[in-house]
Coordinates of C-alpha atoms in Angstrom, one line a residue:
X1 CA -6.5 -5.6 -16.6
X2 CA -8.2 -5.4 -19.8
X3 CA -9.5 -8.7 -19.7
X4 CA -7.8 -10.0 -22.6
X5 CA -6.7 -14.0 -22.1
X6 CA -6.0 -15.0 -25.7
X7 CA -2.6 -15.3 -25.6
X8 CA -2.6 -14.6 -29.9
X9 CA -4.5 -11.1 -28.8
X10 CA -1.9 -10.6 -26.5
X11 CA 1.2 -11.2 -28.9
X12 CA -0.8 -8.6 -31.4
X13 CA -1.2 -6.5 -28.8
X14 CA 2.6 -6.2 -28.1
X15 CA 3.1 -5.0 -31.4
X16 CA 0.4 -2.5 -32.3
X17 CA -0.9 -1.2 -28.8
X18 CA 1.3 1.6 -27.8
X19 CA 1.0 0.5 -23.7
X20 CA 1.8 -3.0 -24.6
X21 CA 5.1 -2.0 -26.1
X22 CA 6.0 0.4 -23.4
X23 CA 5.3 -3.4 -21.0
X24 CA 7.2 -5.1 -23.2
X25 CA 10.0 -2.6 -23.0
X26 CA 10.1 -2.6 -27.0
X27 CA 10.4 -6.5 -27.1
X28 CA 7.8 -8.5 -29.2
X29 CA 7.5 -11.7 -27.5
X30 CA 6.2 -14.5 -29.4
X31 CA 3.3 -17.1 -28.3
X32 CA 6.0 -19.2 -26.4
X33 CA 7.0 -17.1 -23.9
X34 CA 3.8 -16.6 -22.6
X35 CA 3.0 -20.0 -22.4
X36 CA 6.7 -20.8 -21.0
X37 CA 5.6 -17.9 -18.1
X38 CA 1.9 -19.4 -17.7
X39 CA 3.1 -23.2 -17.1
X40 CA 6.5 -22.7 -16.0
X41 CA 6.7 -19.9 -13.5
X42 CA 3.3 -18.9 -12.9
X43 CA 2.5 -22.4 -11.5
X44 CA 0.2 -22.8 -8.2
X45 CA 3.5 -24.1 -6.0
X46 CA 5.9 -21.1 -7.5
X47 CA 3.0 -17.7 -6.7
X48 CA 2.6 -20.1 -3.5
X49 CA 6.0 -20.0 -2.5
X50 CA 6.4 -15.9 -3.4
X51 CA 3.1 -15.1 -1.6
X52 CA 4.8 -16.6 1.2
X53 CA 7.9 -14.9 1.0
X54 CA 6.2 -11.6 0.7
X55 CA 4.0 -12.2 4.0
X56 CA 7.9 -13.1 5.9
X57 CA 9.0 -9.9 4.5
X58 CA 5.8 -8.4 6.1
X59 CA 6.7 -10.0 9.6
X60 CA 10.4 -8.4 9.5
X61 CA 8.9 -5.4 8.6
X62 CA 6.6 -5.5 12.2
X63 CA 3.2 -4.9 9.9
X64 CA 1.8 -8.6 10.6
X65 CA 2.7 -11.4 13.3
X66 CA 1.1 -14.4 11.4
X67 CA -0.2 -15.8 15.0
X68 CA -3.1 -14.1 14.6
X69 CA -6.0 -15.2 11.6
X70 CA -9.9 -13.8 10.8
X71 CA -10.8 -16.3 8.4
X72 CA -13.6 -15.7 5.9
X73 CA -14.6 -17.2 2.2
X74 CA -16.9 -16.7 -0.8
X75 CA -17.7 -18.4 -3.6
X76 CA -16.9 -17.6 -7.1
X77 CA -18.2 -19.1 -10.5
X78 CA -15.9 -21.5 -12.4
X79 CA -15.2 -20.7 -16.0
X80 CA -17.3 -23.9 -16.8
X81 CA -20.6 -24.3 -18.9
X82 CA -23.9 -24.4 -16.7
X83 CA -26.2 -26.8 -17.9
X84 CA -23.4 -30.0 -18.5
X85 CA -23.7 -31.1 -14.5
X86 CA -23.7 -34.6 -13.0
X87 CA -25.2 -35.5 -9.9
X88 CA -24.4 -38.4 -7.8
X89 CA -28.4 -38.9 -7.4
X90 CA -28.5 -39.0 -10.8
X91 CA -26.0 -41.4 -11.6
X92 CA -27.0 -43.9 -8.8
X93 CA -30.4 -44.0 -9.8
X94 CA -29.3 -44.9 -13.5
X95 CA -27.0 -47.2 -11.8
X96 CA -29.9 -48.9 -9.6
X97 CA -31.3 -49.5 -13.2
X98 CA -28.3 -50.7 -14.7
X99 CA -27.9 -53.3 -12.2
X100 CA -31.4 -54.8 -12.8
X101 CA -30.6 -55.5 -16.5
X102 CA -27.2 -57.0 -15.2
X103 CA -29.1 -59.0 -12.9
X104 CA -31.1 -60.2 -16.1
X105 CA -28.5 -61.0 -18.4
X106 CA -26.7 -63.0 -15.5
X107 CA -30.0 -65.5 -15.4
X108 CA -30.3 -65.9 -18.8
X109 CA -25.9 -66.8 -19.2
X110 CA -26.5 -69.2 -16.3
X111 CA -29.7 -70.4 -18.2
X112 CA -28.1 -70.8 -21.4
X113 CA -25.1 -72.7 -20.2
X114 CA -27.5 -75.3 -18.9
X115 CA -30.0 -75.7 -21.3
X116 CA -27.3 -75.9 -24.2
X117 CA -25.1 -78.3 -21.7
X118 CA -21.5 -76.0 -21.9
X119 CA -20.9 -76.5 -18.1
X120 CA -20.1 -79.9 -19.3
X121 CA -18.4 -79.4 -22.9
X122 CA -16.0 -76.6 -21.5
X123 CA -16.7 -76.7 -17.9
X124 CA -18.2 -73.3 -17.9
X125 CA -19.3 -72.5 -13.9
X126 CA -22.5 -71.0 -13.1
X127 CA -22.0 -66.9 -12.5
X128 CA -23.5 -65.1 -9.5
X129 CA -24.5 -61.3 -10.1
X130 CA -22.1 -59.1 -8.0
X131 CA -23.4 -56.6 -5.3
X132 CA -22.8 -53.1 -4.5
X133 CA -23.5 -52.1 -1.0
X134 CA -25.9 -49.2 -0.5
X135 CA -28.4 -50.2 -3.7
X136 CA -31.5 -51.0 -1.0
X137 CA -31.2 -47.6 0.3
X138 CA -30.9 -46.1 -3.1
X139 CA -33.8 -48.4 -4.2
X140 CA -36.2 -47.6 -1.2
X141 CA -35.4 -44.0 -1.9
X142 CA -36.5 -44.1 -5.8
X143 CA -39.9 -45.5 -4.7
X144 CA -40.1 -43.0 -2.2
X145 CA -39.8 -40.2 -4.9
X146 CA -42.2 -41.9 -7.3
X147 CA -44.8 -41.9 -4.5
X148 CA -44.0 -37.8 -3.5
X149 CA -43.8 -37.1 -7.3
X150 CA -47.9 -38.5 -7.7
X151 CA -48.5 -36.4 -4.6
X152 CA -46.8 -33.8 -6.1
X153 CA -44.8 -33.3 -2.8
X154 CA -40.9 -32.7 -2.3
X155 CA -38.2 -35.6 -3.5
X156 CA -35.6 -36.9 -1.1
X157 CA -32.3 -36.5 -1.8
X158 CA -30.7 -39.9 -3.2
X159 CA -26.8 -39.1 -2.2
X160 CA -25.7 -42.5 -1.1
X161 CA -21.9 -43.0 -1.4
X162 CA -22.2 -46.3 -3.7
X163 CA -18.8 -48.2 -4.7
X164 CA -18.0 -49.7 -7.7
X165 CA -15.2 -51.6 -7.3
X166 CA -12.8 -53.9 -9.9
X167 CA -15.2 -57.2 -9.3
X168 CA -17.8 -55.4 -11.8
X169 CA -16.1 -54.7 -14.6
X170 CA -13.9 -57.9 -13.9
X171 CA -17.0 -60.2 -13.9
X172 CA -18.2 -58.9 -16.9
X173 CA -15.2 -58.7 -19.2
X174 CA -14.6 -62.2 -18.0
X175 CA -17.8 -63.6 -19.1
X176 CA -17.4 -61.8 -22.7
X177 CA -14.2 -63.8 -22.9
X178 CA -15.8 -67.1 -22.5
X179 CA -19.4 -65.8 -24.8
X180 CA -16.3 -65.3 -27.5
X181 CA -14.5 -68.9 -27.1
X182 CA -17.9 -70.6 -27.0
X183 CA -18.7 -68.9 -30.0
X184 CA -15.6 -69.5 -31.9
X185 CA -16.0 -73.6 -30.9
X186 CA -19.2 -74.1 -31.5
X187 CA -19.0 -72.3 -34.6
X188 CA -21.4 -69.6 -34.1
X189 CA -20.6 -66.5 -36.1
X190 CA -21.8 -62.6 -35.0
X191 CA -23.7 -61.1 -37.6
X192 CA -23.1 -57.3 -38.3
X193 CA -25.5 -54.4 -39.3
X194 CA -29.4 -54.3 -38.6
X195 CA -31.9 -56.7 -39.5
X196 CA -29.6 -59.2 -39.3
X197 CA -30.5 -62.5 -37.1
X198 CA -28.6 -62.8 -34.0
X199 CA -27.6 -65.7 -32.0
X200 CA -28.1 -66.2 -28.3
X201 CA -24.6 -66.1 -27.5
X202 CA -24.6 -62.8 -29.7
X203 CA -27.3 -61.2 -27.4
X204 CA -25.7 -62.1 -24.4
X205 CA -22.3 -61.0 -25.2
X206 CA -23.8 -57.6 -26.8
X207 CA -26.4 -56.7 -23.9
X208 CA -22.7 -57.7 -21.2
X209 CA -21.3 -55.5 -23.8
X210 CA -23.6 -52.3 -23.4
X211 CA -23.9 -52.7 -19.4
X212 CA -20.5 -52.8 -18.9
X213 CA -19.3 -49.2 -20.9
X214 CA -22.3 -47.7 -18.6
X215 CA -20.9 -49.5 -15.5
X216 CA -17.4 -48.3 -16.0
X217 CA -18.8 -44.8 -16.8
X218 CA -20.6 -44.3 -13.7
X219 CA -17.6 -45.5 -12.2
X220 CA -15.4 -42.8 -13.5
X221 CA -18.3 -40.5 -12.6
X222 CA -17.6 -41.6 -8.6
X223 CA -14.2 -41.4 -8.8
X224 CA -14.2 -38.1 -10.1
X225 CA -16.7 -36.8 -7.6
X226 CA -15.2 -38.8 -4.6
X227 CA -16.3 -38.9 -1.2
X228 CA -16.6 -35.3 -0.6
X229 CA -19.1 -34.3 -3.6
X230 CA -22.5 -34.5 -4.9
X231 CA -22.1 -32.7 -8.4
X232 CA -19.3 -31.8 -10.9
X233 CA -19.3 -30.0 -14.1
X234 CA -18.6 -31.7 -17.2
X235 CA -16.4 -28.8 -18.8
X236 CA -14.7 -28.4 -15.5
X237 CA -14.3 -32.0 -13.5
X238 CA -13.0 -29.8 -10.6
X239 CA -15.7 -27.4 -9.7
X240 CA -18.9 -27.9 -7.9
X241 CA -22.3 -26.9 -8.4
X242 CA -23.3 -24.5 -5.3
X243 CA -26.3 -21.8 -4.8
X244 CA -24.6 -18.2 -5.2
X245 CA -25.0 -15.4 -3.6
X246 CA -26.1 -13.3 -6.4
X247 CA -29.3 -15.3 -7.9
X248 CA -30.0 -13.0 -10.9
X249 CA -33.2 -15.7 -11.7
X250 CA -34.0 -16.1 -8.2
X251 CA -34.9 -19.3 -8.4
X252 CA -32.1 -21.0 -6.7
X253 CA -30.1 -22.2 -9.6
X254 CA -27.0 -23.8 -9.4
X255 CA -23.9 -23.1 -11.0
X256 CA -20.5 -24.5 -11.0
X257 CA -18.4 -22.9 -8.5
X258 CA -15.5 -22.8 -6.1
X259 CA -15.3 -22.0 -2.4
X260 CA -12.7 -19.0 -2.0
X261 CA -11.1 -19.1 1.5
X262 CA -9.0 -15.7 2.9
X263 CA -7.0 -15.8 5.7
X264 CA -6.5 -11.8 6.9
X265 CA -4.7 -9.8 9.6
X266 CA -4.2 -6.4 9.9
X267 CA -5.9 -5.7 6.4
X268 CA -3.4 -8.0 4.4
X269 CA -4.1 -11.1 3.2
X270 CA -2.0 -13.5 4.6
X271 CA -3.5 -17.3 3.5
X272 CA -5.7 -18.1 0.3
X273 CA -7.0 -21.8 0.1
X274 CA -9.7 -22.7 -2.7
X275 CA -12.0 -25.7 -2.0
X276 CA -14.7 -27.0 -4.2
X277 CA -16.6 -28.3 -1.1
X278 CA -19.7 -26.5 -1.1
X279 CA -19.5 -26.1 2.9
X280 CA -16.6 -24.0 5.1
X281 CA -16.9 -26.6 7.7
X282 CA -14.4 -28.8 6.2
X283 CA -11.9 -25.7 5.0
X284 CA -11.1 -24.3 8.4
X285 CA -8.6 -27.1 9.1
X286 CA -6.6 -27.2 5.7
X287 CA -6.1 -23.1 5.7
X288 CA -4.7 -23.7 8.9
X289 CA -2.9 -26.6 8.4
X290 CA -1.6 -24.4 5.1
X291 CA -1.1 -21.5 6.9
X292 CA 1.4 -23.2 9.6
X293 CA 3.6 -25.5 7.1
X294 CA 4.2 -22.3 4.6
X295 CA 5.0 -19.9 7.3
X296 CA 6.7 -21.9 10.1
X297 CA 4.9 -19.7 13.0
X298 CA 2.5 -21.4 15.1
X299 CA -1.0 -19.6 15.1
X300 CA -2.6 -18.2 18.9
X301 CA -5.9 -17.1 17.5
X302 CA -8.4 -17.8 14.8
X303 CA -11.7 -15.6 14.2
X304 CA -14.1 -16.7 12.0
X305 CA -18.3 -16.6 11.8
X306 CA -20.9 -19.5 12.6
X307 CA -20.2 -21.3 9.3
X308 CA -17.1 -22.6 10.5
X309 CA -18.6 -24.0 13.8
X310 CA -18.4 -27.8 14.1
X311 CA -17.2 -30.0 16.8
X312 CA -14.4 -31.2 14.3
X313 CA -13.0 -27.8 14.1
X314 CA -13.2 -26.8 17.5
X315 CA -11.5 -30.5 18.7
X316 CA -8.6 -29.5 16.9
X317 CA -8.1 -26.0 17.4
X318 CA -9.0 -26.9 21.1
X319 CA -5.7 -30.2 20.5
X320 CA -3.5 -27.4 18.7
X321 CA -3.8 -25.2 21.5
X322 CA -5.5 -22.1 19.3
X323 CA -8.3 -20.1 20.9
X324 CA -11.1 -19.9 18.8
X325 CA -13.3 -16.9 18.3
X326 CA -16.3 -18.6 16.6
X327 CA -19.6 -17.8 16.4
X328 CA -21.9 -20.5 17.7
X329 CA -24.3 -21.3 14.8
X330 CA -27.2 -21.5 17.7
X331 CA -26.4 -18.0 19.0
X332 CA -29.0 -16.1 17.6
X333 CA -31.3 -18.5 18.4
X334 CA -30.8 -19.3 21.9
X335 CA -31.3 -15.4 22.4
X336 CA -35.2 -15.5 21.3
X337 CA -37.2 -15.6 23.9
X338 CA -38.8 -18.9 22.5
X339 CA -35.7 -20.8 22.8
X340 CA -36.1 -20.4 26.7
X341 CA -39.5 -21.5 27.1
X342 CA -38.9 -24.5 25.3
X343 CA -36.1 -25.0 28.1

């Protein structure tokens, strides 16, 4: 209430401020049982569970039915730094780089096998560059944007869902593996510290070196978004960067946020379900889906506006036998009177 979340203020608090003693009932709890309380029994399934419990003491009382929901959401900022983002069109078109200097070093290994003759001395096999699916499409889009930027027009977005999978990193670690036992047999020390000469095998094995920390980095950076995300917040890996409703700049800035969802009747809330998808197409389903496992009642009716229109909500409220009160998002529009001359 008084916005104080240092749990030391807290503790300090119990023993100087005259209300906090009167809370305490006289007692001056130390640091650990506030952290005991926070990770113990102030967990997400434990207020889950008591929410719950609350909202069936509600239904014996006759003040809700839980078959009835008016769903709604808004979106709140994270507790996350606003300038440390990463964006998925960011990373692919550092990865679209990366992958050219891979594609380089991979000539001059098979080159330097050959010319120095170790595909016969220790039967070392020529090494084919690996491929991630989607890169043309990532590529096309980059000289797209090039072109726009000189015409100073609008960039395309470059969200492609690229995959890194284990063959990367694999294929290069191996290859460092046999740049090390070529070394070691023929002799070839690695020289340390700058302005020192550096052998062949020493470039190769750094420059595979370098690419791969960057290809397992980006790699982290798409596991963490997923399949679901564009962007996440460095400080906070869960939250997503969304346009808010209150642009102080007004300038459209983004800031890392979550999608709030409430589930109401009669004035109470009933369901709470927080998404970091930056849509509520794709949180109608799981508040439902939420609503019916904690309670046990099957819902009749769900009311909720346009942004929760999609044929993959109203297939499955239409297969789980709910009627749906949604707004069409074309409702407004197919009352103009220019929407029924193009008819």
């Amino acid at each position: 209430m008084y916005g104080i979340r240092s749990i030391d203020r807290i503790v300090e608090r119990c023993r100087r401020d005259i209300g906090f003693m009167w809370l305490a009932q006289g007692k001056k709890p130390k640091r650990d049982a506030f952290y005991n309380f926070i990770n113990n029994k102030a967990s997400k399934p434990i207020l889950d569970d008591l929410h719950y419990q609350f909202m069936s003491k509600l239904k014996k009382e006759g003040l809700i039915g839980l078959e009835t929901l008016f769903i709604d959401g808004t979106k709140i900022e994270a507790n996350a730094n606003r300038y440390t983002f990463v964006w998925r069109g960011t990373v692919n078109y550092h990865l679209v780089k990366l992958l050219k200097q891979l594609h380089t070093l991979f000539q001059e290994y098979n080159e330097l096998i050959k010319s120095n003759q170790y595909d016969i001395k220790y039967g070392l096999l020529k090494e084919d560059m690996f491929i991630i699916d989607g890169t043309e499409r990532v590529t096309k889009v980059i000289l797209e944007n090039k072109e726009r930027k000189r015409l100073n027009r609008k960039k395309l977005s470059n969200n492609t869902r690229l995959k890194i999978d284990n063959i990367g990193p694999q294929t290069i670690m191996r290859i460092k593996q046999l740049l090390l036992k070529v070394s070691e047999l023929e002799g070839v020390e690695f020289s340390l510290g700058k302005g020192c000469r550096k052998s062949d095998l020493q470039k190769l094995y750094e420059g595979f070196s370098k690419c791969g920390k960057k290809l397992i980095k980006y790699k982290e950076n798409f596991d963490i978004m997923g399949d679901d995300r564009n962007s996440y917040s460095k400080t906070d890996k869960d939250a997503t960067f969304m346009r808010m409703k209150d642009d102080h700049m007004m300038n459209g800035q983004l800031k890392p946020a979550y999608n709030l969802q409430l589930g109401v009747e009669n004035y109470i809330v009933t369901d709470i379900y927080l998404s970091n998808d930056r849509t509520d197409y794709n949180t109608l389903i799981p508040l439902i889906s939420k609503h019916e496992l904690m309670t046990n009642v099957k819902l009749k009716e769900v009311t909720a506006d346009s942004g929760y229109c999609s044929e993959k909500n109203l297939q499955f409220l239409k297969d789980n036998d709910i009627a749906p009160y949604i707004k069409l998002q074309e409702h407004e529009k197919k009352k103009t009177r220019k929407y029924h001359q193009d008819i």
